[in-house]
Amino acid sequence: MQIKETPDMWVLRLCRRLRIPEIRQAAADCALLIERQIEEAGLTVDGPWLFVSHHLPKDGKTPFDWEICRPVARPAAYVGSIELCHFEPTIVAARVHQGSLRTLFTQGYAPLVAEIEMSRHHFSGESREVYHGWRGPGAPYHRIEIQFGLSR
């Protein structure tokens, strides 16, 4: 587990209320909309895809608030249909998962949650997945950084 500060960033963001099994389709649909908006607005991508979850449940049946974000260089002006949002730095506990999406929860999330629970830190309710090495939906290997926001 690494305790670190996230970078200050501007992102294009779409928000959904969904269940864990619905993320795959929502991500595919929303990513296309965001990519199209970036191109139409002449924005510059400034980082990897970011999924933000609020009070991520431990089961696949409970709805939660989810955001898909693409960091962009802050534009001088922006007029678009997708929200441009500023994320200020925050303190997180992080761990990089290298493997398939099938093992993301068992080998990525679970060990990090256990480490945080054994530490003096407290969950803020926000978690993030940063897709540093995304190789496509069926690929056997990805590099995904899991971050849990920490309460101050």
Short mmCIF file of N, CA, C and O in Angstrom, two decimals, residues 57-104:
data_model
loop_
_atom_site.label_atom_id
_atom_site.label_comp_id
_atom_site.label_asym_id
_atom_site.label_seq_id
_atom_site.Cartn_x
_atom_site.Cartn_y
_atom_site.Cartn_z
N PRO A 57 -20.07 -0.80 -3.48
CA PRO A 57 -20.58 -1.91 -2.66
C PRO A 57 -19.70 -3.15 -2.77
O PRO A 57 -18.86 -3.26 -3.67
N LYS A 58 -19.92 -4.09 -1.86
CA LYS A 58 -19.16 -5.34 -1.87
C LYS A 58 -19.88 -6.43 -2.65
O LYS A 58 -19.40 -7.56 -2.72
N ASP A 59 -21.03 -6.10 -3.25
CA ASP A 59 -21.78 -7.08 -4.03
C ASP A 59 -22.15 -6.48 -5.38
O ASP A 59 -21.99 -5.29 -5.60
N GLY A 60 -22.63 -7.32 -6.27
CA GLY A 60 -22.98 -6.87 -7.61
C GLY A 60 -24.42 -6.43 -7.77
O GLY A 60 -24.84 -6.10 -8.87
N LYS A 61 -25.18 -6.39 -6.70
CA LYS A 61 -26.61 -6.07 -6.78
C LYS A 61 -26.95 -4.66 -6.32
O LYS A 61 -28.00 -4.14 -6.65
N THR A 62 -26.08 -4.05 -5.54
CA THR A 62 -26.37 -2.75 -4.95
C THR A 62 -25.93 -1.62 -5.89
O THR A 62 -24.78 -1.56 -6.29
N PRO A 63 -26.85 -0.71 -6.22
CA PRO A 63 -26.47 0.44 -7.07
C PRO A 63 -25.56 1.41 -6.31
O PRO A 63 -25.65 1.55 -5.09
N PHE A 64 -24.70 2.09 -7.05
CA PHE A 64 -23.80 3.09 -6.49
C PHE A 64 -23.54 4.15 -7.56
O PHE A 64 -23.87 3.97 -8.73
N ASP A 65 -22.94 5.26 -7.14
CA ASP A 65 -22.63 6.34 -8.06
C ASP A 65 -21.24 6.12 -8.64
O ASP A 65 -20.27 5.90 -7.91
N TRP A 66 -21.17 6.20 -9.97
CA TRP A 66 -19.94 5.90 -10.72
C TRP A 66 -19.70 7.02 -11.72
O TRP A 66 -20.64 7.57 -12.29
N GLU A 67 -18.42 7.34 -11.93
CA GLU A 67 -18.04 8.36 -12.91
C GLU A 67 -16.94 7.81 -13.80
O GLU A 67 -16.03 7.14 -13.32
N ILE A 68 -17.02 8.10 -15.07
CA ILE A 68 -15.92 7.82 -15.98
C ILE A 68 -15.33 9.17 -16.38
O ILE A 68 -16.07 10.09 -16.74
N CYS A 69 -14.02 9.28 -16.26
CA CYS A 69 -13.35 10.56 -16.47
C CYS A 69 -12.14 10.40 -17.38
O CYS A 69 -11.42 9.40 -17.29
N ARG A 70 -11.91 11.40 -18.19
CA ARG A 70 -10.70 11.44 -19.01
C ARG A 70 -10.00 12.76 -18.72
O ARG A 70 -10.54 13.83 -19.00
N PRO A 71 -8.81 12.71 -18.13
CA PRO A 71 -8.07 13.95 -17.88
C PRO A 71 -7.71 14.66 -19.19
O PRO A 71 -7.34 14.01 -20.19
N VAL A 72 -7.86 15.99 -19.16
CA VAL A 72 -7.52 16.83 -20.31
C VAL A 72 -6.73 18.03 -19.81
O VAL A 72 -6.87 18.44 -18.66
N ALA A 73 -5.92 18.59 -20.70
CA ALA A 73 -5.23 19.84 -20.36
C ALA A 73 -6.30 20.91 -20.23
O ALA A 73 -7.25 20.97 -21.02
N ARG A 74 -6.17 21.75 -19.20
CA ARG A 74 -7.19 22.77 -18.96
C ARG A 74 -7.29 23.71 -20.17
O ARG A 74 -6.32 24.36 -20.54
N PRO A 75 -8.47 23.77 -20.76
CA PRO A 75 -8.63 24.64 -21.92
C PRO A 75 -8.86 26.09 -21.50
O PRO A 75 -9.35 26.36 -20.40
N ALA A 76 -8.50 27.01 -22.39
CA ALA A 76 -8.76 28.43 -22.13
C ALA A 76 -10.26 28.68 -22.11
O ALA A 76 -10.77 29.48 -21.34
N ALA A 77 -10.96 27.95 -22.98
CA ALA A 77 -12.43 28.05 -23.04
C ALA A 77 -12.96 26.68 -23.45
O ALA A 77 -12.30 25.94 -24.17
N TYR A 78 -14.15 26.35 -22.95
CA TYR A 78 -14.74 25.06 -23.30
C TYR A 78 -16.25 25.21 -23.40
O TYR A 78 -16.89 25.73 -22.49
N VAL A 79 -16.78 24.76 -24.53
CA VAL A 79 -18.22 24.69 -24.71
C VAL A 79 -18.49 23.29 -25.24
O VAL A 79 -18.09 22.95 -26.34
N GLY A 80 -19.12 22.47 -24.41
CA GLY A 80 -19.38 21.10 -24.82
C GLY A 80 -20.53 20.52 -24.03
O GLY A 80 -20.96 21.09 -23.02
N SER A 81 -21.00 19.37 -24.46
CA SER A 81 -22.15 18.74 -23.82
C SER A 81 -21.75 17.86 -22.64
O SER A 81 -22.60 17.44 -21.87
N ILE A 82 -20.46 17.58 -22.49
CA ILE A 82 -19.98 16.75 -21.38
C ILE A 82 -19.29 17.67 -20.36
O ILE A 82 -18.52 18.55 -20.73
N GLU A 83 -19.58 17.41 -19.10
CA GLU A 83 -19.08 18.27 -18.02
C GLU A 83 -17.56 18.28 -17.96
O GLU A 83 -16.92 17.23 -17.95
N LEU A 84 -16.99 19.47 -17.89
CA LEU A 84 -15.57 19.67 -17.61
C LEU A 84 -15.49 19.94 -16.12
O LEU A 84 -16.14 20.85 -15.60
N CYS A 85 -14.70 19.15 -15.41
CA CYS A 85 -14.68 19.18 -13.95
C CYS A 85 -13.24 19.26 -13.46
O CYS A 85 -12.34 18.68 -14.05
N HIS A 86 -13.05 19.98 -12.35
CA HIS A 86 -11.73 20.10 -11.74
C HIS A 86 -11.64 19.17 -10.53
O HIS A 86 -12.51 19.21 -9.66
N PHE A 87 -10.61 18.33 -10.48
CA PHE A 87 -10.34 17.46 -9.33
C PHE A 87 -9.14 18.02 -8.59
O PHE A 87 -8.04 18.06 -9.15
N GLU A 88 -9.35 18.44 -7.37
CA GLU A 88 -8.24 18.90 -6.55
C GLU A 88 -7.50 17.69 -5.99
O GLU A 88 -8.07 16.60 -5.89
N PRO A 89 -6.24 17.87 -5.62
CA PRO A 89 -5.49 16.76 -5.04
C PRO A 89 -6.16 16.24 -3.77
O PRO A 89 -6.79 17.00 -3.03
N THR A 90 -6.04 14.94 -3.55
CA THR A 90 -6.58 14.31 -2.36
C THR A 90 -5.62 13.20 -1.94
O THR A 90 -4.83 12.71 -2.75
N ILE A 91 -5.69 12.80 -0.69
CA ILE A 91 -4.81 11.75 -0.18
C ILE A 91 -5.51 10.40 -0.36
O ILE A 91 -6.68 10.24 -0.01
N VAL A 92 -4.77 9.44 -0.92
CA VAL A 92 -5.31 8.11 -1.17
C VAL A 92 -4.33 7.03 -0.71
O VAL A 92 -3.13 7.26 -0.61
N ALA A 93 -4.90 5.87 -0.47
CA ALA A 93 -4.11 4.65 -0.31
C ALA A 93 -4.20 3.95 -1.67
O ALA A 93 -5.29 3.78 -2.21
N ALA A 94 -3.07 3.56 -2.24
CA ALA A 94 -3.06 3.04 -3.60
C ALA A 94 -2.29 1.73 -3.69
O ALA A 94 -1.40 1.45 -2.89
N ARG A 95 -2.66 0.97 -4.70
CA ARG A 95 -1.98 -0.28 -5.03
C ARG A 95 -2.19 -0.52 -6.53
O ARG A 95 -3.28 -0.29 -7.03
N VAL A 96 -1.16 -0.99 -7.21
CA VAL A 96 -1.28 -1.29 -8.64
C VAL A 96 -1.61 -2.77 -8.79
O VAL A 96 -0.94 -3.64 -8.23
N HIS A 97 -2.67 -3.03 -9.56
CA HIS A 97 -3.06 -4.40 -9.90
C HIS A 97 -2.56 -4.68 -11.31
O HIS A 97 -2.86 -3.93 -12.23
N GLN A 98 -1.79 -5.75 -11.44
CA GLN A 98 -1.32 -6.16 -12.76
C GLN A 98 -1.87 -7.56 -13.02
O GLN A 98 -1.46 -8.52 -12.37
N GLY A 99 -2.83 -7.62 -13.93
CA GLY A 99 -3.48 -8.89 -14.22
C GLY A 99 -4.78 -8.66 -14.95
O GLY A 99 -5.03 -7.59 -15.50
N SER A 100 -5.63 -9.67 -14.93
CA SER A 100 -6.89 -9.59 -15.66
C SER A 100 -7.95 -8.87 -14.83
O SER A 100 -7.82 -8.72 -13.61
N LEU A 101 -9.02 -8.46 -15.50
CA LEU A 101 -10.14 -7.84 -14.79
C LEU A 101 -10.82 -8.85 -13.87
O LEU A 101 -11.40 -8.46 -12.86
N ARG A 102 -10.74 -10.12 -14.19
CA ARG A 102 -11.34 -11.15 -13.34
C ARG A 102 -10.74 -11.18 -11.94
O ARG A 102 -11.38 -11.57 -10.99
N THR A 103 -9.48 -10.79 -11.83
CA THR A 103 -8.81 -10.83 -10.53
C THR A 103 -8.71 -9.45 -9.88
O THR A 103 -8.07 -9.31 -8.84
N LEU A 104 -9.33 -8.44 -10.49
CA LEU A 104 -9.23 -7.08 -9.97
C LEU A 104 -9.72 -6.97 -8.52
O LEU A 104 -9.08 -6.33 -7.69
#
